[in-house]
XYZ file of C-alpha atoms in Angstrom:
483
model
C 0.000 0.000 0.000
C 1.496 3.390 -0.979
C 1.875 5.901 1.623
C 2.224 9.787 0.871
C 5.663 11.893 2.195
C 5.290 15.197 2.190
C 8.945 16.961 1.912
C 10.919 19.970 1.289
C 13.757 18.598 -0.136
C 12.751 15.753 -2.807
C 15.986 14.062 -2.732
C 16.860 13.925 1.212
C 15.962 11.764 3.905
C 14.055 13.690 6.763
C 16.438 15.177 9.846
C 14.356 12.656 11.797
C 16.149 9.766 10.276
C 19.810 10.484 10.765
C 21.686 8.929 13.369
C 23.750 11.161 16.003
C 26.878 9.832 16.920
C 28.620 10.794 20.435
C 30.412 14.002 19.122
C 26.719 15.670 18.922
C 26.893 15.665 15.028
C 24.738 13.616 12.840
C 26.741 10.595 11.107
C 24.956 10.633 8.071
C 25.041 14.067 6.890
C 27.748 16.173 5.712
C 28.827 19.543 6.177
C 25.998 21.004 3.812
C 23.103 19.143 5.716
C 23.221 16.719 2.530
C 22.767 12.769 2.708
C 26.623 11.932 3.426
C 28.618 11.062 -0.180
C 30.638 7.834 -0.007
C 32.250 8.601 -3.575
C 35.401 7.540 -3.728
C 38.483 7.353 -6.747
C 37.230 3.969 -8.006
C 33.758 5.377 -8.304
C 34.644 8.607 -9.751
C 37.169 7.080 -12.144
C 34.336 5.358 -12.967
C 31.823 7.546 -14.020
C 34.505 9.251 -15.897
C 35.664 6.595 -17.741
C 31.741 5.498 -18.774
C 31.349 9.667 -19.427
C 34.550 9.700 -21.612
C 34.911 5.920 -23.108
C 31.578 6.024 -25.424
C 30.517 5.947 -28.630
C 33.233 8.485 -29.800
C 35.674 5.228 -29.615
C 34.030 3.905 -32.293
C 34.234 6.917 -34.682
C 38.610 7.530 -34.147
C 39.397 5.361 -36.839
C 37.472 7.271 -39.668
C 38.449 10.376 -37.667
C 42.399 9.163 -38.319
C 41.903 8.403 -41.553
C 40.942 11.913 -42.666
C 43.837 13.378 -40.986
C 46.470 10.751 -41.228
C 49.415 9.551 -39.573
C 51.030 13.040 -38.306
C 47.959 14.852 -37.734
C 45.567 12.802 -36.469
C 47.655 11.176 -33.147
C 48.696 14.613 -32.631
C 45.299 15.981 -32.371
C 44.131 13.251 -30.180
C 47.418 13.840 -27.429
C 46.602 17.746 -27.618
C 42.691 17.203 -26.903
C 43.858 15.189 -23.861
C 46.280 16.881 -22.727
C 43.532 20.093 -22.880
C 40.987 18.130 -20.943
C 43.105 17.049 -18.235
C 44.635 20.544 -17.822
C 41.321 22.515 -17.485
C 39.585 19.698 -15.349
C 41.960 20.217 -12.871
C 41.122 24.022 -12.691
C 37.494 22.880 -12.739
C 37.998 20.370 -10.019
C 39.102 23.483 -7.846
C 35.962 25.263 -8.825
C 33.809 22.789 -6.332
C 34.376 24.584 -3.188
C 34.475 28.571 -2.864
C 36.317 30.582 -2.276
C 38.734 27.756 -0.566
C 38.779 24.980 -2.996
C 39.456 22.649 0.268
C 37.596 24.335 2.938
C 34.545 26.620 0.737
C 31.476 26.564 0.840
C 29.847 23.445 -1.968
C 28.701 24.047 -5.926
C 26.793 21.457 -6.716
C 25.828 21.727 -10.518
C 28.586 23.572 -12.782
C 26.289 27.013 -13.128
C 26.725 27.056 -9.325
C 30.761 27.070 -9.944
C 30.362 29.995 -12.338
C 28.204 32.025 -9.932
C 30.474 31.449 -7.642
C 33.632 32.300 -9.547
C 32.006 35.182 -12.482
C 28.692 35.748 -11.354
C 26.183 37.710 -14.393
C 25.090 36.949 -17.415
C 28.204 34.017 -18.076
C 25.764 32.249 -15.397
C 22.901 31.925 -18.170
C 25.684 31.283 -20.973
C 26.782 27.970 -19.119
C 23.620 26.818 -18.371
C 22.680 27.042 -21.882
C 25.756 25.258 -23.481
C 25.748 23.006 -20.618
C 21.772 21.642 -21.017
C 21.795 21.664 -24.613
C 25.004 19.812 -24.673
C 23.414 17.627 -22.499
C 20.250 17.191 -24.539
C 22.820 16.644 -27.147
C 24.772 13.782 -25.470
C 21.906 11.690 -24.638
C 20.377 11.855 -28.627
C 23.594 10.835 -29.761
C 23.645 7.996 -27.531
C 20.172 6.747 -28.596
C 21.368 7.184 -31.915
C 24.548 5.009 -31.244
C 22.698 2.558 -29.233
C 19.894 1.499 -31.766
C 22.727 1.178 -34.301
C 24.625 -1.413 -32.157
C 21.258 -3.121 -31.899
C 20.594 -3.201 -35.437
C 24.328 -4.307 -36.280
C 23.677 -7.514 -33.731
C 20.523 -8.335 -36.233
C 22.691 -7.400 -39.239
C 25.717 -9.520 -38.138
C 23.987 -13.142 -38.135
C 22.185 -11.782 -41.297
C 25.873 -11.573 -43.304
C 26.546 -14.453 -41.627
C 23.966 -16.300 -42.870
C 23.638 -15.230 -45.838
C 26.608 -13.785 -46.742
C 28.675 -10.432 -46.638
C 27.287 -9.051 -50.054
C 23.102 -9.936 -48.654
C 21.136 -6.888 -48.617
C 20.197 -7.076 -44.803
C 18.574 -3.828 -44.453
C 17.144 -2.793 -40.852
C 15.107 0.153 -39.317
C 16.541 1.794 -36.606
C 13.220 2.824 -35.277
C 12.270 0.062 -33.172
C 15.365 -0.281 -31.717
C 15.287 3.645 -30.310
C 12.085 2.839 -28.911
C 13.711 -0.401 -27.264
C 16.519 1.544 -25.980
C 13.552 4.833 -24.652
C 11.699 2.103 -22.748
C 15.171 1.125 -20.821
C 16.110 4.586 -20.138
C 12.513 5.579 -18.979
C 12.565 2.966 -16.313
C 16.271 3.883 -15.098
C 15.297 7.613 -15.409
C 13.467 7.315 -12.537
C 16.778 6.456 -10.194
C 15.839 9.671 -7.748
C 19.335 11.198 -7.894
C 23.154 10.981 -8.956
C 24.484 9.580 -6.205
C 22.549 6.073 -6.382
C 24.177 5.954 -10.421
C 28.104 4.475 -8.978
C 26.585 0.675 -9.366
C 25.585 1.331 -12.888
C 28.312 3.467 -14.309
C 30.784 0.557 -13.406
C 29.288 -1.791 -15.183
C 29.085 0.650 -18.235
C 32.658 1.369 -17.892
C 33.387 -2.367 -18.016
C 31.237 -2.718 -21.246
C 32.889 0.291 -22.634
C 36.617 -1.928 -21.898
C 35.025 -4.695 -23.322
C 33.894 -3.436 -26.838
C 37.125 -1.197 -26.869
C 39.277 -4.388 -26.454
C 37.768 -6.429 -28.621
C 37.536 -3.795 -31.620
C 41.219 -3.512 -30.985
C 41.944 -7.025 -31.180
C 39.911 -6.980 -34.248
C 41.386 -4.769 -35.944
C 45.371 -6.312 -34.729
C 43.972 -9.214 -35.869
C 43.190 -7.997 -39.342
C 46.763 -5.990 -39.767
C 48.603 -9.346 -38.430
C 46.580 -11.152 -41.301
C 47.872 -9.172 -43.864
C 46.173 -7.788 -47.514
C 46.990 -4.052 -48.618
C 45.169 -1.168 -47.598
C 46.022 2.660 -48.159
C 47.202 4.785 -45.860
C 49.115 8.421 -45.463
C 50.861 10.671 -43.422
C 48.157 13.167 -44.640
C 44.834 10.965 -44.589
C 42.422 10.283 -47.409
C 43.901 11.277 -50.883
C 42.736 14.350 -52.684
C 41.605 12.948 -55.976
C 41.580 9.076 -55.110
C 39.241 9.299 -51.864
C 37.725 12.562 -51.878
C 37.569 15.996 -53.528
C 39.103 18.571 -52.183
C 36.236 20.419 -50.347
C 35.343 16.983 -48.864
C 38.898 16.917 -47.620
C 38.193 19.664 -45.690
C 34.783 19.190 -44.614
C 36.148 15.993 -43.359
C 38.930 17.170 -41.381
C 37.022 19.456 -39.610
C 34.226 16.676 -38.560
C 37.392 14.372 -37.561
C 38.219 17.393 -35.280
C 34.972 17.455 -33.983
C 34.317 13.788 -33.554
C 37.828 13.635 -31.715
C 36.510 16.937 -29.267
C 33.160 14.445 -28.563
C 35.452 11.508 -27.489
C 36.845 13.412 -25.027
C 33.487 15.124 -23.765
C 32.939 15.044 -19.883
C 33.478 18.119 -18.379
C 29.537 19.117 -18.413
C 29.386 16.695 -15.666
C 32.824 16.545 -13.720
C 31.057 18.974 -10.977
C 28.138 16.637 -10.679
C 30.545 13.654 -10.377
C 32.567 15.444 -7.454
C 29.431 15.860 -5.983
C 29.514 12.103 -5.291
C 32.991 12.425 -3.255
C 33.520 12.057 0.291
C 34.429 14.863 2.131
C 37.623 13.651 3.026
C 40.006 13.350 1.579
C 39.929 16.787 -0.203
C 37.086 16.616 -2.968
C 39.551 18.593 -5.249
C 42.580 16.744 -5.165
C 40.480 13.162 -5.421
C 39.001 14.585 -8.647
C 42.151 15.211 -10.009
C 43.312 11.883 -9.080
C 40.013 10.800 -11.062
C 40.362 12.690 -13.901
C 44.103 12.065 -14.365
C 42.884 8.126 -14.157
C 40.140 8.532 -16.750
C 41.396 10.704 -19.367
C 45.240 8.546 -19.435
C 43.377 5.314 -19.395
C 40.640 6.774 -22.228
C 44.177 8.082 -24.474
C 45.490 5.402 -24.359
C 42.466 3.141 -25.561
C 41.635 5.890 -28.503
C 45.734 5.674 -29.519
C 44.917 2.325 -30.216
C 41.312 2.336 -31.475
C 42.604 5.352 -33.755
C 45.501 4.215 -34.825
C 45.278 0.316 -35.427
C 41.836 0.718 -36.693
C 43.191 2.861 -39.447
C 46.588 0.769 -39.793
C 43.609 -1.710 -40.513
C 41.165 -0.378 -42.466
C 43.254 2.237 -43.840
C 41.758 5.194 -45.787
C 38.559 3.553 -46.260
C 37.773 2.902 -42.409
C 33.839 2.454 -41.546
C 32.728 5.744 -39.655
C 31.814 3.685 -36.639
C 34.291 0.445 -36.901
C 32.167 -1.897 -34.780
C 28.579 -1.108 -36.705
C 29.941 -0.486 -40.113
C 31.146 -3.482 -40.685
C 34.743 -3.305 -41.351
C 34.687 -6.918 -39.521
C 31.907 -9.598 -40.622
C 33.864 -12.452 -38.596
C 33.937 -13.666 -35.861
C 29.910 -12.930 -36.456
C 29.045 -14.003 -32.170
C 32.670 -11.933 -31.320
C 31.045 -9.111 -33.220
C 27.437 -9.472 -31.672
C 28.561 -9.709 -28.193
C 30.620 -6.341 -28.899
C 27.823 -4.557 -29.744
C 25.508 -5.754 -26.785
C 28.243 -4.135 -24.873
C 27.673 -0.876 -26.485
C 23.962 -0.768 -26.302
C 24.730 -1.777 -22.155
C 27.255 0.896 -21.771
C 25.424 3.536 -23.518
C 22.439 2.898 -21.287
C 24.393 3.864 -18.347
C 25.945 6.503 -19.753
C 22.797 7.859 -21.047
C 21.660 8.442 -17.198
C 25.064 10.105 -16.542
C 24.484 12.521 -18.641
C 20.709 13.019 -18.003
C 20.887 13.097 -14.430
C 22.516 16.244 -13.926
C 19.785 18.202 -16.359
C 17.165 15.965 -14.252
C 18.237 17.546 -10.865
C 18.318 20.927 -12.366
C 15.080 21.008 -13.825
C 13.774 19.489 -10.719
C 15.262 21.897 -8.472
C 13.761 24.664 -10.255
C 10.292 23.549 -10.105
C 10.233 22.878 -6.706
C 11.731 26.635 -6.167
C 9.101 28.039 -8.743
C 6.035 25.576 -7.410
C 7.011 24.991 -3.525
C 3.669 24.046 -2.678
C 2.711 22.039 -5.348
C 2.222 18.343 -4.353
C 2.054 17.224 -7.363
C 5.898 17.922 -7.670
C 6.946 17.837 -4.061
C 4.996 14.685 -2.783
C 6.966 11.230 -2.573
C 4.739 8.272 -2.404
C 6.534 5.315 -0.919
C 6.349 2.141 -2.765
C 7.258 -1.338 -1.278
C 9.856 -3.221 -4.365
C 10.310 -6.561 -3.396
C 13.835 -7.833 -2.997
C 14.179 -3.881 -3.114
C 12.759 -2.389 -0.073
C 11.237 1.232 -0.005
C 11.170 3.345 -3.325
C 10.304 6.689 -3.913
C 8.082 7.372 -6.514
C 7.240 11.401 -7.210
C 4.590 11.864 -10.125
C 5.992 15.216 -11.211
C 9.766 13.213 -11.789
C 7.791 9.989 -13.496
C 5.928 12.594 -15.854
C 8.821 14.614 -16.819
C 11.262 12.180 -17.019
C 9.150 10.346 -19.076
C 8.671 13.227 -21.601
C 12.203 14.173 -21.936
C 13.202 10.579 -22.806
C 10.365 10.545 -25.486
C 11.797 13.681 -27.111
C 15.522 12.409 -26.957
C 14.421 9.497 -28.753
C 12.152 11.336 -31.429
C 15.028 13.473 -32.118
C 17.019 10.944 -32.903
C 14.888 8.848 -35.231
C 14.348 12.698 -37.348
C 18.675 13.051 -37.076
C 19.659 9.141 -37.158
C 23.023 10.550 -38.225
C 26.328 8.419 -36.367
C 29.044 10.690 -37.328
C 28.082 14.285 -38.096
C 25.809 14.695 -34.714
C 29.060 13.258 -32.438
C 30.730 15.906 -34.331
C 28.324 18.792 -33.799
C 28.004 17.761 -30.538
C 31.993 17.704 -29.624
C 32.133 21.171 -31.262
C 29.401 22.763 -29.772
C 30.303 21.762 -25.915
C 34.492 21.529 -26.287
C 35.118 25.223 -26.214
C 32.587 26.541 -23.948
C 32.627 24.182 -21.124
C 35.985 22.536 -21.416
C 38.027 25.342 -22.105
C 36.283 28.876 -21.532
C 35.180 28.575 -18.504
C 37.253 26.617 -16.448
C 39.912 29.011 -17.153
C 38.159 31.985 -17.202
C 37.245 31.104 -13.431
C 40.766 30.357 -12.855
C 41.785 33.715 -13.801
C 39.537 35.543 -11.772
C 39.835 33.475 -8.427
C 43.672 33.154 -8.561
C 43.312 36.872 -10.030
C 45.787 36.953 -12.527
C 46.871 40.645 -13.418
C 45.776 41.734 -17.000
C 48.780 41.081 -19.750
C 50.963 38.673 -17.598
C 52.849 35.989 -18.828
C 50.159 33.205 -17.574
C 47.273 35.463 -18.722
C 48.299 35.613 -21.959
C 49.019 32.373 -22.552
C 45.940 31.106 -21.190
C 43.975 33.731 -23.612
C 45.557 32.036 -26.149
C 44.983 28.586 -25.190
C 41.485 29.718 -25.203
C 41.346 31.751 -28.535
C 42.743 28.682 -30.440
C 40.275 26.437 -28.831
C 37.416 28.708 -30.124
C 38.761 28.410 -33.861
C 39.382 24.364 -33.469
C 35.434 24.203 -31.981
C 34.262 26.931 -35.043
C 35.887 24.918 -37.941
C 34.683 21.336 -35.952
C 30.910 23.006 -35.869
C 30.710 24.260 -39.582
C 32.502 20.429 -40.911
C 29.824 18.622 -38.760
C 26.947 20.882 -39.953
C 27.910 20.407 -43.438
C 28.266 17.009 -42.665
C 24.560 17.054 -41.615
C 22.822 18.685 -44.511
C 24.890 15.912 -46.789
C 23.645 13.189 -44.699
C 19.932 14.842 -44.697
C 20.411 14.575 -48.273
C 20.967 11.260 -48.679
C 19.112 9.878 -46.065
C 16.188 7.108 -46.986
C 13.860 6.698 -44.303
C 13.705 2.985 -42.747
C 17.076 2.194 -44.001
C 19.532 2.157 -41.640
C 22.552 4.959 -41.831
């Protein structure tokens, strides 16, 4: 039988329930009056790794191929190298004005008000939701693709590689909706650490084996093509293809290393002690050297074995028919891994949304009332209409979106370009600047100025590839066909 709990804070336990331990403070609280975090390294390496290791794996080998042997290893060692630099300075953004000692920021608009304050407040939030929005149709896009490519594998297998075995993605979104629908109603972050450690151990998986794949196919020898400078001008491609291509490689290779919209979120999880700040670091220095190191690999041996014709997505395109069940069980550990990182990515724009209704509409029960529900095996769940409604909605329109856009490559990089600069780079060192206050014209401001002006160009030429990218594929898109 459902009872009704009426409460001010959605996500929180009552004060009623903690425990007080003999120092007079309450044992399962922390210092904001918050459920205690128990986030540790593992965890947060974790989410990081499932934030960071997606779908954009899959894309690095076409992305190498455009750019080649020089450019394309050197572009993915600089993005890294960028991304751990500035989520370091983000890391320190948590707490303020001490990044040990200050007061909390839970969402990443709460760093910036703390650190810039104004209008840059609404600029975040807007790159930071959309990108979010963003992240989540690309991964129902990447998900039902996986899907399809499990059906389509035992098709070639059966009846050969040159069968027409022809699939709609459509029911697979709608497969993929229902899933996320039912996890979208996990009340907050912190109850995610189970499920973004198995998606990091899917996202190994499928990495591993497309690497061994393609090894596999180099060790067994035949010629394929390949440059210092990519595709071939005149053999591949023309040359305004060349460089609409280059800049979607750029942009594919800025979404593989997307994760900073929700590093603030994912510090959120930490224990207090040790230091939030310097176990984020820790985290991120984990994730992003264990991430390069995988898309080295992907990038590199994919296109040693595919060469200048490489698949855009190396797993789904079928640059390998055999081992057909190797294959299969690949994908299935994409479609798992995207599921979880789906709700990494959603989570964050969940609580936000949330939050503001119950600010806007405090004594609304429709959106502040928690019934309890008895799960069994499970114990007491929360169930909130308001959250079961939205949620609901919002996973609808991701998937709707993505069944109009079904587009692998050019929305990864539209989506790269569209969150790299703003939230990876801009702010994080804007705030920097001002809370270390670094005097106008100095050595380190100027530097960092121009780390940030050439990020801006990179993210520009990224957008306007993967746009261009877009209208092509609008062009030749057939409906029910898969892409």
């Amino acid at each position: 039988m459902d009872t009704q709990l009426q409460k001010k804070n959605a996500y929180n336990n009552t004060a009623s329930t903690f425990e007080v331990g003999d120092d007079g403070f309450r044992k399962n609280i922390d210092d904001d009056g918050r459920e205690k975090r128990t986030g540790t390294l593992v965890t947060a390496s974790a989410h990081i790794i499932t934030a960071v290791i997606g779908s954009g794996v899959l894309s690095l080998a076409w992305a190498i191929a455009q750019l080649g042997w020089v450019a394309g290893p050197a572009v993915l060692m600089a993005f890294s190298l960028i991304t751990y630099f500035t989520s370091t300075l983000l890391a320190d953004s948590y707490r303020a004005p001490d990044p040990v000692s200050g007061k909390r920021n839970y969402t990443y608009m709460d760093v910036v008000q703390a650190s810039l304050g104004g209008k840059k407040v609404q600029l975040c939030g807007i790159a930071q939701y959309v990108n979010l929005v963003g992240v989540t149709i690309g991964y129902t896009i990447t998900a039902s693709i996986s899907m399809v490519a499990v059906r389509k594998s035992n098709c070639y297998h059966d009846k050969g590689h040159e069968a027409d075995c022809k699939l709609s993605n459509y029911p697979y979104m709608m497969i993929f909706a229902a899933i996320q629908i039912v996890l979208s109603q996990i009340p907050n972050f912190h109850k995610l650490s189970w499920l973004s450690i198995v998606a990091a151990v899917m996202s190994f998986a499928y990495s591993s084996i497309g690497l061994g794949l393609s090894i596999a196919k180099v060790a067994g020898g035949g010629h394929v093509r390949t440059s210092l400078t990519g595709v071939e001008v005149g053999v591949d491609v023309t040359g305004a293809e060349k460089i609409w291509r280059t800049f979607q490689a750029i942009g594919d290779i800025a979404f593989a290393y997307a994760y900073s919209t929700v590093l603030i979120e994912i510090q959120d999880t930490l224990k207090s002690y040790p230091p939030e700040n310097k176990v984020m670091k820790r985290a991120s220095l984990a994730g992003v050297s264990t991430t390069t190191i995988f898309y080295v690999l992907c990038g590199c041996v994919g296109y040693a074995a595919f060469g200048n014709d490489a698949p855009g997505n190396f797993l789904t395109g079928f640059g390998f028919y055999e081992p057909f069940w190797l294959i299969d069980f690949a994908n299935v550990c994409i479609a798992i891994h995207l599921i979880g990182a789906y709700q990494v990515f959603c989570q964050p724009l969940f609580g936000f949304f949330e939050m503001k209704c119950r600010q806007q509409w405090p004594d609304s029960k429709f959106i502040t009332t928690e019934h309890i529900v008895n799960v069994p095996f499970c114990g007491e769940y929360y169930i909130n209409m308001f959250r079961l409604v939205w949620r609901t909605a919002y996973v609808i329109m991701t998937a709707v979106i993505a069944m109009i856009f079904p587009f692998f490559n050019s929305f990864l990089g539209l989506i790269g370009a569209g969150s790299f600069y703003p939230l990876t780079v801009y702010f994080p060192i804007e705030m920097y600047i001002a809370r270390a206050k670094i005097p106008r014209f100095s050595f380190t401001w100027v530097w960092l100025k121009i780390l940030s002006w050439v990020c801006l160009v990179v993210s520009l030429v990224a957008a306007i590839g993967s746009v261009q990218g877009l209208l092509t594929d609008v062009k030749k898109y057939k409906p029910f066909e898969t892409v």
